[in-house]
PDB file of C-alpha atoms in Angstrom:
ATOM      1  CA  MET A  92     -59.514-112.600 142.660  1.00  0.00           C
ATOM      2  CA  THR A  93     -58.867-114.589 146.142  1.00  0.00           C
ATOM      3  CA  GLU A  94     -62.229-114.070 147.428  1.00  0.00           C
ATOM      4  CA  ARG A  95     -63.752-115.951 144.784  1.00  0.00           C
ATOM      5  CA  LEU A  96     -61.712-118.922 145.163  1.00  0.00           C
ATOM      6  CA  THR A  97     -63.477-121.950 146.899  1.00  0.00           C
ATOM      7  CA  GLY A  98     -62.649-125.420 147.307  1.00  0.00           C
ATOM      8  CA  HIS A  99     -64.802-126.007 143.917  1.00  0.00           C
ATOM      9  CA  THR A 100     -62.913-123.578 142.045  1.00  0.00           C
ATOM     10  CA  LEU A 101     -62.135-125.014 138.428  1.00  0.00           C
ATOM     11  CA  LEU A 102     -58.746-124.401 136.856  1.00  0.00           C
ATOM     12  CA  ILE A 103     -57.817-122.994 133.155  1.00  0.00           C
ATOM     13  CA  SER A 104     -54.360-122.935 132.305  1.00  0.00           C
ATOM     14  CA  LEU A 105     -52.217-121.051 129.813  1.00  0.00           C
ATOM     15  CA  ILE A 106     -48.867-122.825 128.811  1.00  0.00           C
ATOM     16  CA  ALA A 107     -46.335-120.924 126.626  1.00  0.00           C
ATOM     17  CA  LYS A 108     -42.666-119.587 127.033  1.00  0.00           C
ATOM     18  CA  PRO A 109     -42.447-116.565 127.174  1.00  0.00           C
ATOM     19  CA  ILE A 110     -45.835-115.796 128.813  1.00  0.00           C
ATOM     20  CA  ARG A 111     -45.586-113.323 131.590  1.00  0.00           C
ATOM     21  CA  HIS A 112     -46.410-110.732 129.161  1.00  0.00           C
ATOM     22  CA  SER A 113     -49.892-112.258 128.519  1.00  0.00           C
ATOM     23  CA  MET A 114     -53.267-110.374 129.223  1.00  0.00           C
ATOM     24  CA  SER A 115     -55.324-113.535 128.908  1.00  0.00           C
ATOM     25  CA  PRO A 116     -55.401-114.143 132.631  1.00  0.00           C
ATOM     26  CA  THR A 117     -56.737-110.790 133.215  1.00  0.00           C
ATOM     27  CA  MET A 118     -59.233-111.143 130.560  1.00  0.00           C
ATOM     28  CA  HIS A 119     -60.378-114.601 131.610  1.00  0.00           C
ATOM     29  CA  ASN A 120     -60.200-113.984 135.098  1.00  0.00           C
ATOM     30  CA  GLU A 121     -62.219-110.580 134.743  1.00  0.00           C
ATOM     31  CA  ALA A 122     -64.891-112.409 132.587  1.00  0.00           C
ATOM     32  CA  PHE A 123     -65.254-115.191 135.123  1.00  0.00           C
ATOM     33  CA  ALA A 124     -66.002-112.894 137.960  1.00  0.00           C
ATOM     34  CA  LYS A 125     -68.505-110.502 135.826  1.00  0.00           C
ATOM     35  CA  LEU A 126     -70.327-113.470 135.421  1.00  0.00           C
ATOM     36  CA  GLY A 127     -69.943-115.063 138.548  1.00  0.00           C
ATOM     37  CA  LEU A 128     -68.349-118.119 137.350  1.00  0.00           C
ATOM     38  CA  ASP A 129     -66.162-120.219 139.770  1.00  0.00           C
ATOM     39  CA  TYR A 130     -63.172-120.462 137.387  1.00  0.00           C
ATOM     40  CA  ALA A 131     -59.565-119.110 137.789  1.00  0.00           C
ATOM     41  CA  TYR A 132     -57.193-118.579 134.903  1.00  0.00           C
ATOM     42  CA  LEU A 133     -53.450-119.192 135.388  1.00  0.00           C
ATOM     43  CA  ALA A 134     -50.359-118.941 133.267  1.00  0.00           C
ATOM     44  CA  PHE A 135     -47.356-121.073 133.387  1.00  0.00           C
ATOM     45  CA  GLU A 136     -43.933-120.843 131.362  1.00  0.00           C
ATOM     46  CA  VAL A 137     -44.124-123.966 129.399  1.00  0.00           C
ATOM     47  CA  ASP A 138     -41.895-124.712 126.179  1.00  0.00           C
ATOM     48  CA  ASN A 139     -41.372-127.912 124.315  1.00  0.00           C
ATOM     49  CA  SER A 140     -39.055-129.426 126.932  1.00  0.00           C
ATOM     50  CA  THR A 141     -41.323-129.631 129.451  1.00  0.00           C
ATOM     51  CA  LEU A 142     -44.703-129.878 127.104  1.00  0.00           C
ATOM     52  CA  LYS A 143     -45.399-133.194 127.825  1.00  0.00           C
ATOM     53  CA  GLU A 144     -45.302-133.253 131.569  1.00  0.00           C
ATOM     54  CA  ALA A 145     -47.621-130.049 131.218  1.00  0.00           C
ATOM     55  CA  VAL A 146     -49.924-132.028 129.674  1.00  0.00           C
ATOM     56  CA  GLU A 147     -49.643-134.874 131.957  1.00  0.00           C
ATOM     57  CA  GLY A 148     -50.266-132.682 134.337  1.00  0.00           C
ATOM     58  CA  ILE A 149     -53.774-131.194 132.997  1.00  0.00           C
ATOM     59  CA  ARG A 150     -54.930-134.812 132.888  1.00  0.00           C
ATOM     60  CA  ALA A 151     -53.866-135.445 136.572  1.00  0.00           C
ATOM     61  CA  LEU A 152     -55.005-132.588 138.106  1.00  0.00           C
ATOM     62  CA  GLY A 153     -58.258-132.170 136.255  1.00  0.00           C
ATOM     63  CA  ILE A 154     -57.370-128.949 134.999  1.00  0.00           C
ATOM     64  CA  ARG A 155     -60.279-128.092 132.669  1.00  0.00           C
ATOM     65  CA  GLY A 156     -58.685-126.489 129.770  1.00  0.00           C
ATOM     66  CA  SER A 157     -55.461-124.726 128.617  1.00  0.00           C
ATOM     67  CA  ASN A 158     -54.606-122.014 125.807  1.00  0.00           C
ATOM     68  CA  VAL A 159     -51.666-122.928 124.181  1.00  0.00           C
ATOM     69  CA  SER A 160     -49.545-120.423 122.753  1.00  0.00           C
ATOM     70  CA  MET A 161     -45.863-120.422 121.234  1.00  0.00           C
ATOM     71  CA  PRO A 162     -44.109-122.591 120.700  1.00  0.00           C
ATOM     72  CA  ASN A 163     -46.455-125.028 121.792  1.00  0.00           C
ATOM     73  CA  LYS A 164     -49.038-124.879 119.474  1.00  0.00           C
ATOM     74  CA  GLN A 165     -47.781-127.722 116.915  1.00  0.00           C
ATOM     75  CA  ALA A 166     -46.084-129.625 119.265  1.00  0.00           C
ATOM     76  CA  ILE A 167     -49.073-130.175 121.553  1.00  0.00           C
ATOM     77  CA  ILE A 168     -51.091-132.437 119.270  1.00  0.00           C
ATOM     78  CA  PRO A 169     -49.477-136.021 119.558  1.00  0.00           C
ATOM     79  CA  TYR A 170     -50.222-135.559 123.316  1.00  0.00           C
ATOM     80  CA  LEU A 171     -54.035-134.634 122.928  1.00  0.00           C
ATOM     81  CA  ASP A 172     -56.680-137.250 122.226  1.00  0.00           C
ATOM     82  CA  GLU A 173     -58.460-135.713 119.828  1.00  0.00           C
ATOM     83  CA  ILE A 174     -58.535-132.425 117.675  1.00  0.00           C
ATOM     84  CA  SER A 175     -61.471-130.612 115.933  1.00  0.00           C
ATOM     85  CA  PRO A 176     -61.411-130.674 112.297  1.00  0.00           C
ATOM     86  CA  GLU A 177     -59.813-126.810 112.287  1.00  0.00           C
ATOM     87  CA  ALA A 178     -57.225-127.600 114.271  1.00  0.00           C
ATOM     88  CA  GLU A 179     -56.657-130.740 112.273  1.00  0.00           C
ATOM     89  CA  LEU A 180     -56.611-128.667 108.977  1.00  0.00           C
ATOM     90  CA  ILE A 181     -54.571-125.774 110.505  1.00  0.00           C
ATOM     91  CA  GLY A 182     -51.986-128.247 112.128  1.00  0.00           C
ATOM     92  CA  ALA A 183     -51.861-126.212 115.470  1.00  0.00           C
ATOM     93  CA  VAL A 184     -54.002-126.187 118.483  1.00  0.00           C
ATOM     94  CA  ASN A 185     -54.474-122.924 120.957  1.00  0.00           C
ATOM     95  CA  THR A 186     -57.273-124.344 123.168  1.00  0.00           C
ATOM     96  CA  VAL A 187     -57.734-127.351 124.888  1.00  0.00           C
ATOM     97  CA  THR A 188     -60.376-128.739 127.056  1.00  0.00           C
ATOM     98  CA  ASN A 189     -60.426-131.361 129.374  1.00  0.00           C
ATOM     99  CA  LYS A 190     -64.035-132.923 128.760  1.00  0.00           C
ATOM    100  CA  ASP A 191     -65.734-133.325 132.322  1.00  0.00           C
ATOM    101  CA  GLY A 192     -62.426-132.968 133.721  1.00  0.00           C
ATOM    102  CA  LYS A 193     -61.706-136.912 132.936  1.00  0.00           C
ATOM    103  CA  GLY A 194     -58.263-136.525 131.150  1.00  0.00           C
ATOM    104  CA  HIS A 195     -60.031-136.772 127.779  1.00  0.00           C
ATOM    105  CA  LEU A 196     -58.219-133.770 126.107  1.00  0.00           C
ATOM    106  CA  VAL A 197     -59.686-131.934 122.718  1.00  0.00           C
ATOM    107  CA  GLY A 198     -57.605-129.498 120.794  1.00  0.00           C
ATOM    108  CA  TYR A 199     -59.227-126.717 119.076  1.00  0.00           C
ATOM    109  CA  ASN A 200     -57.823-123.629 117.273  1.00  0.00           C
ATOM    110  CA  THR A 201     -59.713-120.215 117.502  1.00  0.00           C
ATOM    111  CA  ASP A 202     -56.709-117.761 116.344  1.00  0.00           C
ATOM    112  CA  GLY A 203     -58.044-117.447 113.041  1.00  0.00           C
ATOM    113  CA  ILE A 204     -61.365-116.517 113.927  1.00  0.00           C
ATOM    114  CA  GLY A 205     -59.916-113.841 116.267  1.00  0.00           C
ATOM    115  CA  ALA A 206     -58.081-112.621 113.889  1.00  0.00           C
ATOM    116  CA  MET A 207     -60.804-111.827 111.481  1.00  0.00           C
ATOM    117  CA  ALA A 208     -63.052-110.667 113.952  1.00  0.00           C
ATOM    118  CA  ALA A 209     -60.424-108.091 115.070  1.00  0.00           C
ATOM    119  CA  LEU A 210     -60.260-107.004 111.518  1.00  0.00           C
ATOM    120  CA  THR A 211     -64.149-106.667 111.120  1.00  0.00           C
ATOM    121  CA  ASP A 212     -63.696-104.304 114.142  1.00  0.00           C
ATOM    122  CA  GLU A 213     -61.673-102.000 112.555  1.00  0.00           C
ATOM    123  CA  GLY A 214     -63.910-102.322 109.228  1.00  0.00           C
ATOM    124  CA  VAL A 215     -61.601-104.563 107.265  1.00  0.00           C
ATOM    125  CA  SER A 216     -62.779-107.208 105.069  1.00  0.00           C
ATOM    126  CA  VAL A 217     -60.433-110.092 103.510  1.00  0.00           C
ATOM    127  CA  LYS A 218     -63.002-110.829 101.057  1.00  0.00           C
ATOM    128  CA  ASP A 219     -61.627-110.470  97.229  1.00  0.00           C
ATOM    129  CA  GLN A 220     -58.537-109.039  98.560  1.00  0.00           C
ATOM    130  CA  ILE A 221     -54.869-109.710  98.137  1.00  0.00           C
ATOM    131  CA  ILE A 222     -52.994-110.330 101.387  1.00  0.00           C
ATOM    132  CA  THR A 223     -49.201-110.665 102.020  1.00  0.00           C
ATOM    133  CA  MET A 224     -48.493-112.441 105.465  1.00  0.00           C
ATOM    134  CA  THR A 225     -45.235-113.190 107.083  1.00  0.00           C
ATOM    135  CA  GLY A 226     -44.872-115.896 109.696  1.00  0.00           C
ATOM    136  CA  ALA A 227     -45.979-119.638 109.046  1.00  0.00           C
ATOM    137  CA  GLY A 228     -46.309-121.108 112.632  1.00  0.00           C
ATOM    138  CA  GLY A 229     -49.295-121.972 114.272  1.00  0.00           C
ATOM    139  CA  ALA A 230     -51.201-118.240 114.396  1.00  0.00           C
ATOM    140  CA  GLY A 231     -49.860-117.533 110.796  1.00  0.00           C
ATOM    141  CA  THR A 232     -51.446-120.987 109.611  1.00  0.00           C
ATOM    142  CA  ALA A 233     -54.727-120.448 111.241  1.00  0.00           C
ATOM    143  CA  ILE A 234     -55.052-116.454 109.735  1.00  0.00           C
ATOM    144  CA  ALA A 235     -53.949-118.024 106.318  1.00  0.00           C
ATOM    145  CA  ILE A 236     -56.402-120.704 106.439  1.00  0.00           C
ATOM    146  CA  GLN A 237     -59.206-118.609 107.704  1.00  0.00           C
ATOM    147  CA  ALA A 238     -58.716-115.777 105.513  1.00  0.00           C
ATOM    148  CA  ALA A 239     -59.084-117.870 102.679  1.00  0.00           C
ATOM    149  CA  PHE A 240     -62.283-119.161 103.935  1.00  0.00           C
ATOM    150  CA  ASP A 241     -63.596-115.976 104.222  1.00  0.00           C
ATOM    151  CA  GLY A 242     -62.974-115.071 100.751  1.00  0.00           C
ATOM    152  CA  ALA A 243     -59.752-113.835 100.536  1.00  0.00           C
ATOM    153  CA  LYS A 244     -58.486-113.606  96.659  1.00  0.00           C
ATOM    154  CA  GLU A 245     -54.811-114.335  97.511  1.00  0.00           C
ATOM    155  CA  VAL A 246     -52.477-115.210 100.531  1.00  0.00           C
ATOM    156  CA  ARG A 247     -48.999-114.759  99.945  1.00  0.00           C
ATOM    157  CA  ILE A 248     -46.994-116.302 102.669  1.00  0.00           C
ATOM    158  CA  PHE A 249     -43.390-114.969 103.247  1.00  0.00           C
ATOM    159  CA  ASN A 250     -40.998-116.518 105.527  1.00  0.00           C
ATOM    160  CA  VAL A 251     -37.527-117.506 106.267  1.00  0.00           C
ATOM    161  CA  ASN A 252     -36.468-120.890 105.212  1.00  0.00           C
ATOM    162  CA  ASP A 253     -36.327-122.380 108.459  1.00  0.00           C
ATOM    163  CA  ASP A 254     -37.905-125.456 110.277  1.00  0.00           C
ATOM    164  CA  VAL A 255     -41.677-124.405 109.628  1.00  0.00           C
ATOM    165  CA  PHE A 256     -41.168-123.499 106.221  1.00  0.00           C
ATOM    166  CA  GLU A 257     -42.459-127.225 105.166  1.00  0.00           C
ATOM    167  CA  ASN A 258     -45.092-126.369 107.544  1.00  0.00           C
ATOM    168  CA  ALA A 259     -46.221-123.490 105.341  1.00  0.00           C
ATOM    169  CA  ALA A 260     -45.508-125.418 102.043  1.00  0.00           C
ATOM    170  CA  GLU A 261     -48.399-127.766 103.700  1.00  0.00           C
ATOM    171  CA  THR A 262     -50.471-124.636 104.397  1.00  0.00           C
ATOM    172  CA  VAL A 263     -50.468-123.535 100.721  1.00  0.00           C
ATOM    173  CA  LYS A 264     -51.414-126.792  99.514  1.00  0.00           C
ATOM    174  CA  LYS A 265     -54.347-127.082 101.931  1.00  0.00           C
ATOM    175  CA  ILE A 266     -55.512-123.852 101.023  1.00  0.00           C
ATOM    176  CA  ASN A 267     -55.290-124.163  96.986  1.00  0.00           C
ATOM    177  CA  ALA A 268     -56.931-127.931  97.437  1.00  0.00           C
ATOM    178  CA  HIS A 269     -59.954-126.764  99.410  1.00  0.00           C
ATOM    179  CA  THR A 270     -61.027-122.958  98.882  1.00  0.00           C
ATOM    180  CA  ASP A 271     -60.955-120.762  96.033  1.00  0.00           C
ATOM    181  CA  CYS A 272     -58.265-118.604  97.528  1.00  0.00           C
ATOM    182  CA  THR A 273     -54.814-118.607  95.366  1.00  0.00           C
ATOM    183  CA  ALA A 274     -51.918-119.430  98.003  1.00  0.00           C
ATOM    184  CA  THR A 275     -48.405-118.995  97.513  1.00  0.00           C
ATOM    185  CA  LEU A 276     -45.292-119.671  99.432  1.00  0.00           C
ATOM    186  CA  THR A 277     -42.046-117.379  99.049  1.00  0.00           C
ATOM    187  CA  ASP A 278     -38.304-117.510 101.024  1.00  0.00           C
ATOM    188  CA  LEU A 279     -38.351-114.006 102.968  1.00  0.00           C
ATOM    189  CA  ALA A 280     -34.718-113.632 101.685  1.00  0.00           C
ATOM    190  CA  ASP A 281     -36.441-112.457  98.486  1.00  0.00           C
ATOM    191  CA  GLN A 282     -37.030-109.198  99.368  1.00  0.00           C
ATOM    192  CA  ALA A 283     -37.556-108.060  95.972  1.00  0.00           C
ATOM    193  CA  ALA A 284     -40.638-110.297  95.882  1.00  0.00           C
ATOM    194  CA  PHE A 285     -41.444-109.321  99.255  1.00  0.00           C
ATOM    195  CA  LYS A 286     -41.602-105.554  98.179  1.00  0.00           C
ATOM    196  CA  THR A 287     -43.608-106.223  95.042  1.00  0.00           C
ATOM    197  CA  SER A 288     -46.198-108.407  97.102  1.00  0.00           C
ATOM    198  CA  ILE A 289     -46.852-105.713  99.348  1.00  0.00           C
ATOM    199  CA  LYS A 290     -47.094-103.153  96.534  1.00  0.00           C
ATOM    200  CA  GLU A 291     -49.685-105.559  95.118  1.00  0.00           C
ATOM    201  CA  SER A 292     -51.837-106.298  98.262  1.00  0.00           C
ATOM    202  CA  SER A 293     -54.203-104.284 100.364  1.00  0.00           C
ATOM    203  CA  ILE A 294     -53.676-106.058 103.684  1.00  0.00           C
ATOM    204  CA  TYR A 295     -49.823-106.905 105.090  1.00  0.00           C
ATOM    205  CA  ILE A 296     -50.297-109.241 108.040  1.00  0.00           C
ATOM    206  CA  ASP A 297     -46.939-110.104 110.528  1.00  0.00           C
ATOM    207  CA  ALA A 298     -47.639-113.176 112.269  1.00  0.00           C
ATOM    208  CA  THR A 299     -44.200-113.805 113.786  1.00  0.00           C
ATOM    209  CA  GLY A 300     -42.974-112.853 117.315  1.00  0.00           C
ATOM    210  CA  VAL A 301     -40.761-109.918 115.522  1.00  0.00           C
ATOM    211  CA  GLY A 302     -41.598-106.995 117.455  1.00  0.00           C
ATOM    212  CA  MET A 303     -41.836-108.605 120.926  1.00  0.00           C
ATOM    213  CA  LYS A 304     -39.087-109.125 123.404  1.00  0.00           C
ATOM    214  CA  PRO A 305     -36.264-109.916 122.773  1.00  0.00           C
ATOM    215  CA  LEU A 306     -37.043-108.544 119.255  1.00  0.00           C
ATOM    216  CA  GLU A 307     -38.964-105.465 120.110  1.00  0.00           C
ATOM    217  CA  ASP A 308     -36.437-103.370 118.140  1.00  0.00           C
ATOM    218  CA  VAL A 309     -37.025-105.252 115.052  1.00  0.00           C
ATOM    219  CA  SER A 310     -39.350-104.858 111.978  1.00  0.00           C
ATOM    220  CA  LEU A 311     -39.569-106.578 108.963  1.00  0.00           C
ATOM    221  CA  ILE A 312     -40.590-103.697 106.772  1.00  0.00           C
ATOM    222  CA  ASN A 313     -38.155-100.732 106.947  1.00  0.00           C
ATOM    223  CA  ASP A 314     -38.395 -99.305 103.639  1.00  0.00           C
ATOM    224  CA  PRO A 315     -40.886 -96.088 103.586  1.00  0.00           C
ATOM    225  CA  GLU A 316     -41.826 -97.009 100.284  1.00  0.00           C
ATOM    226  CA  MET A 317     -43.774-100.083 101.210  1.00  0.00           C
ATOM    227  CA  ILE A 318     -46.075 -98.235 103.260  1.00  0.00           C
ATOM    228  CA  ARG A 319     -48.939 -96.640 101.381  1.00  0.00           C
ATOM    229  CA  SER A 320     -52.036 -94.825 103.213  1.00  0.00           C
ATOM    230  CA  ASP A 321     -54.873 -97.270 102.092  1.00  0.00           C
ATOM    231  CA  LEU A 322     -52.033-100.521 103.267  1.00  0.00           C
ATOM    232  CA  VAL A 323     -53.792-102.090 106.033  1.00  0.00           C
ATOM    233  CA  VAL A 324     -51.001-103.083 108.286  1.00  0.00           C
ATOM    234  CA  PHE A 325     -51.721-105.675 111.249  1.00  0.00           C
ATOM    235  CA  ASP A 326     -49.287-106.973 113.611  1.00  0.00           C
ATOM    236  CA  VAL A 327     -50.296-109.836 115.492  1.00  0.00           C
ATOM    237  CA  VAL A 328     -48.042-109.232 118.574  1.00  0.00           C
ATOM    238  CA  TYR A 329     -49.831-106.882 121.153  1.00  0.00           C
ATOM    239  CA  ALA A 330     -46.779-106.494 123.863  1.00  0.00           C
ATOM    240  CA  PRO A 331     -45.941-103.814 123.207  1.00  0.00           C
ATOM    241  CA  ARG A 332     -49.187-102.517 122.047  1.00  0.00           C
ATOM    242  CA  GLU A 333     -47.189-100.478 119.475  1.00  0.00           C
ATOM    243  CA  THR A 334     -44.338-102.659 117.752  1.00  0.00           C
ATOM    244  CA  LYS A 335     -41.757-101.094 115.871  1.00  0.00           C
ATOM    245  CA  LEU A 336     -43.636-101.844 112.748  1.00  0.00           C
ATOM    246  CA  LEU A 337     -46.762-100.396 113.782  1.00  0.00           C
ATOM    247  CA  ARG A 338     -45.090 -97.269 114.343  1.00  0.00           C
ATOM    248  CA  PHE A 339     -43.152 -97.345 111.159  1.00  0.00           C
ATOM    249  CA  ALA A 340     -46.332 -97.875 109.825  1.00  0.00           C
ATOM    250  CA  LYS A 341     -48.085 -94.838 111.308  1.00  0.00           C
ATOM    251  CA  GLU A 342     -44.936 -92.416 110.501  1.00  0.00           C
ATOM    252  CA  HIS A 343     -45.367 -93.384 107.047  1.00  0.00           C
ATOM    253  CA  GLY A 344     -48.664 -92.491 106.308  1.00  0.00           C
ATOM    254  CA  ALA A 345     -50.671 -96.149 106.690  1.00  0.00           C
ATOM    255  CA  LYS A 346     -54.380 -95.184 108.123  1.00  0.00           C
ATOM    256  CA  LYS A 347     -55.149 -98.397 109.646  1.00  0.00           C
ATOM    257  CA  ALA A 348     -52.189 -99.969 111.885  1.00  0.00           C
ATOM    258  CA  ILE A 349     -53.631-102.710 113.906  1.00  0.00           C
ATOM    259  CA  ASN A 350     -52.103-104.400 116.819  1.00  0.00           C
ATOM    260  CA  GLY A 351     -52.903-108.005 118.195  1.00  0.00           C
ATOM    261  CA  LEU A 352     -55.040-107.070 120.986  1.00  0.00           C
ATOM    262  CA  GLY A 353     -58.377-107.555 118.757  1.00  0.00           C
ATOM    263  CA  MET A 354     -57.082-110.919 118.079  1.00  0.00           C
ATOM    264  CA  MET A 355     -56.305-111.927 121.441  1.00  0.00           C
ATOM    265  CA  LEU A 356     -59.773-110.733 122.580  1.00  0.00           C
ATOM    266  CA  TYR A 357     -61.684-112.483 120.070  1.00  0.00           C
ATOM    267  CA  GLN A 358     -59.778-115.929 120.144  1.00  0.00           C
ATOM    268  CA  GLY A 359     -60.061-115.698 123.696  1.00  0.00           C
ATOM    269  CA  ALA A 360     -63.842-115.400 123.444  1.00  0.00           C
ATOM    270  CA  ALA A 361     -64.179-118.225 121.614  1.00  0.00           C
ATOM    271  CA  ALA A 362     -61.686-119.990 123.764  1.00  0.00           C
ATOM    272  CA  PHE A 363     -63.746-119.073 126.926  1.00  0.00           C
ATOM    273  CA  LYS A 364     -67.146-120.790 125.286  1.00  0.00           C
ATOM    274  CA  CYS A 365     -65.031-124.027 124.922  1.00  0.00           C
ATOM    275  CA  PHE A 366     -64.102-123.866 128.467  1.00  0.00           C
ATOM    276  CA  THR A 367     -67.276-122.669 129.981  1.00  0.00           C
ATOM    277  CA  ASP A 368     -70.175-123.141 127.552  1.00  0.00           C
ATOM    278  CA  GLU A 369     -71.005-119.439 128.277  1.00  0.00           C
ATOM    279  CA  GLU A 370     -70.572-116.292 126.058  1.00  0.00           C
ATOM    280  CA  MET A 371     -67.357-114.154 127.232  1.00  0.00           C
ATOM    281  CA  PRO A 372     -69.043-110.352 128.083  1.00  0.00           C
ATOM    282  CA  VAL A 373     -66.733-109.249 124.969  1.00  0.00           C
ATOM    283  CA  THR A 374     -67.846-105.353 125.218  1.00  0.00           C
ATOM    284  CA  TYR A 375     -67.116-105.240 129.079  1.00  0.00           C
ATOM    285  CA  ILE A 376     -63.717-107.038 128.358  1.00  0.00           C
ATOM    286  CA  LYS A 377     -62.965-104.863 125.354  1.00  0.00           C
ATOM    287  CA  GLU A 378     -63.549-101.939 127.529  1.00  0.00           C
ATOM    288  CA  LEU A 379     -61.201-102.698 130.143  1.00  0.00           C
ATOM    289  CA  LEU A 380     -58.304-103.971 127.931  1.00  0.00           C
ATOM    290  CA  PHE A 381     -58.930-101.126 125.472  1.00  0.00           C
ATOM    291  CA  ASP A 382     -59.018 -98.526 127.874  1.00  0.00           C
ATOM    292  CA  GLU A 383     -56.254 -99.630 130.284  1.00  0.00           C
TER     293      GLU A 383
END
C-alpha cells in the first residue's frame, strides 16, 4: 500500500466507533490498487462526542469523502451542507463526498441498496414478501425503506423503546405514505407479537448491533420454534462472520442464514462510485473478501 502513496494521493476516511473490525479499508484500498487510482482509505474512531470536529477536519484537510457508521449516521446530518433525497427520506447518512475537495459536503445513503443487492446475490427477493425486522437505527431505517420501495408486502419493525423508537415511528409513516408496502412498529418487549410476526414472515432481518462485540454472545432469537427451513435469516453484522443468531438459525434448520458481508460489499461499491466516479471491481473484491 505505501508504495502507491504519492504527494497527490487523495484520502477517503471512515468515521465510526468501534471501527477497528471494519473490512471497508481493505475493500476500498484493494479496489484502488486494482484500478490504479491514487487514493487511500483510512479508518478513524469517532463517535458523537468528537463528530463535529471530525467533520470540520474533513473540510479543512480536503479529505475527498468519508463513510459513516454507528453511532454517527444520523448525528452527522446537521454538519453537512446537503443531503441526497434518499438520505433525507431515510434520515441517515453513510457516505459523504467533499465536492472537489473544496469543503462542500454532501451526504448519501447506500445501506439499503447494499442490503437488497446482498439478498439478491443469495437468490432472495423481497417483492411481495412479509419481512420482520429488528433495529431502527441508520442501517435498519435504510433497509426498511429500500425493501418497501423494492416491493415488499409488509415490513414489521420491532425495536426496544429507546431513543430511536420515535425515529422508527417516523420510518413507518414514511413507508405507509410513499409506498404500497404496509409498515408497522412494535415494542420488542412484546415477545408474543415478535414470535407471531416471525412465524408469518419469509424474511427476518436483524439490523441491530447485537452479535458484534461486546454483544457477541447475544441473540434476539433463542427459541428453536421461531426458526424454519424456509425462513431467510439476514444479520447485518459481519464481524464475526457467524453471529450467535446465524449459528442458532443454522443449527435449527434455516437453509439461508446470511451475514452482513454482502451488504458491506455492495453498499461500499455504491459509495466507491460516489467517491471516485469509477465502478468498483466487485467480482475481484468479492472473491478477495469471501475467500479470505
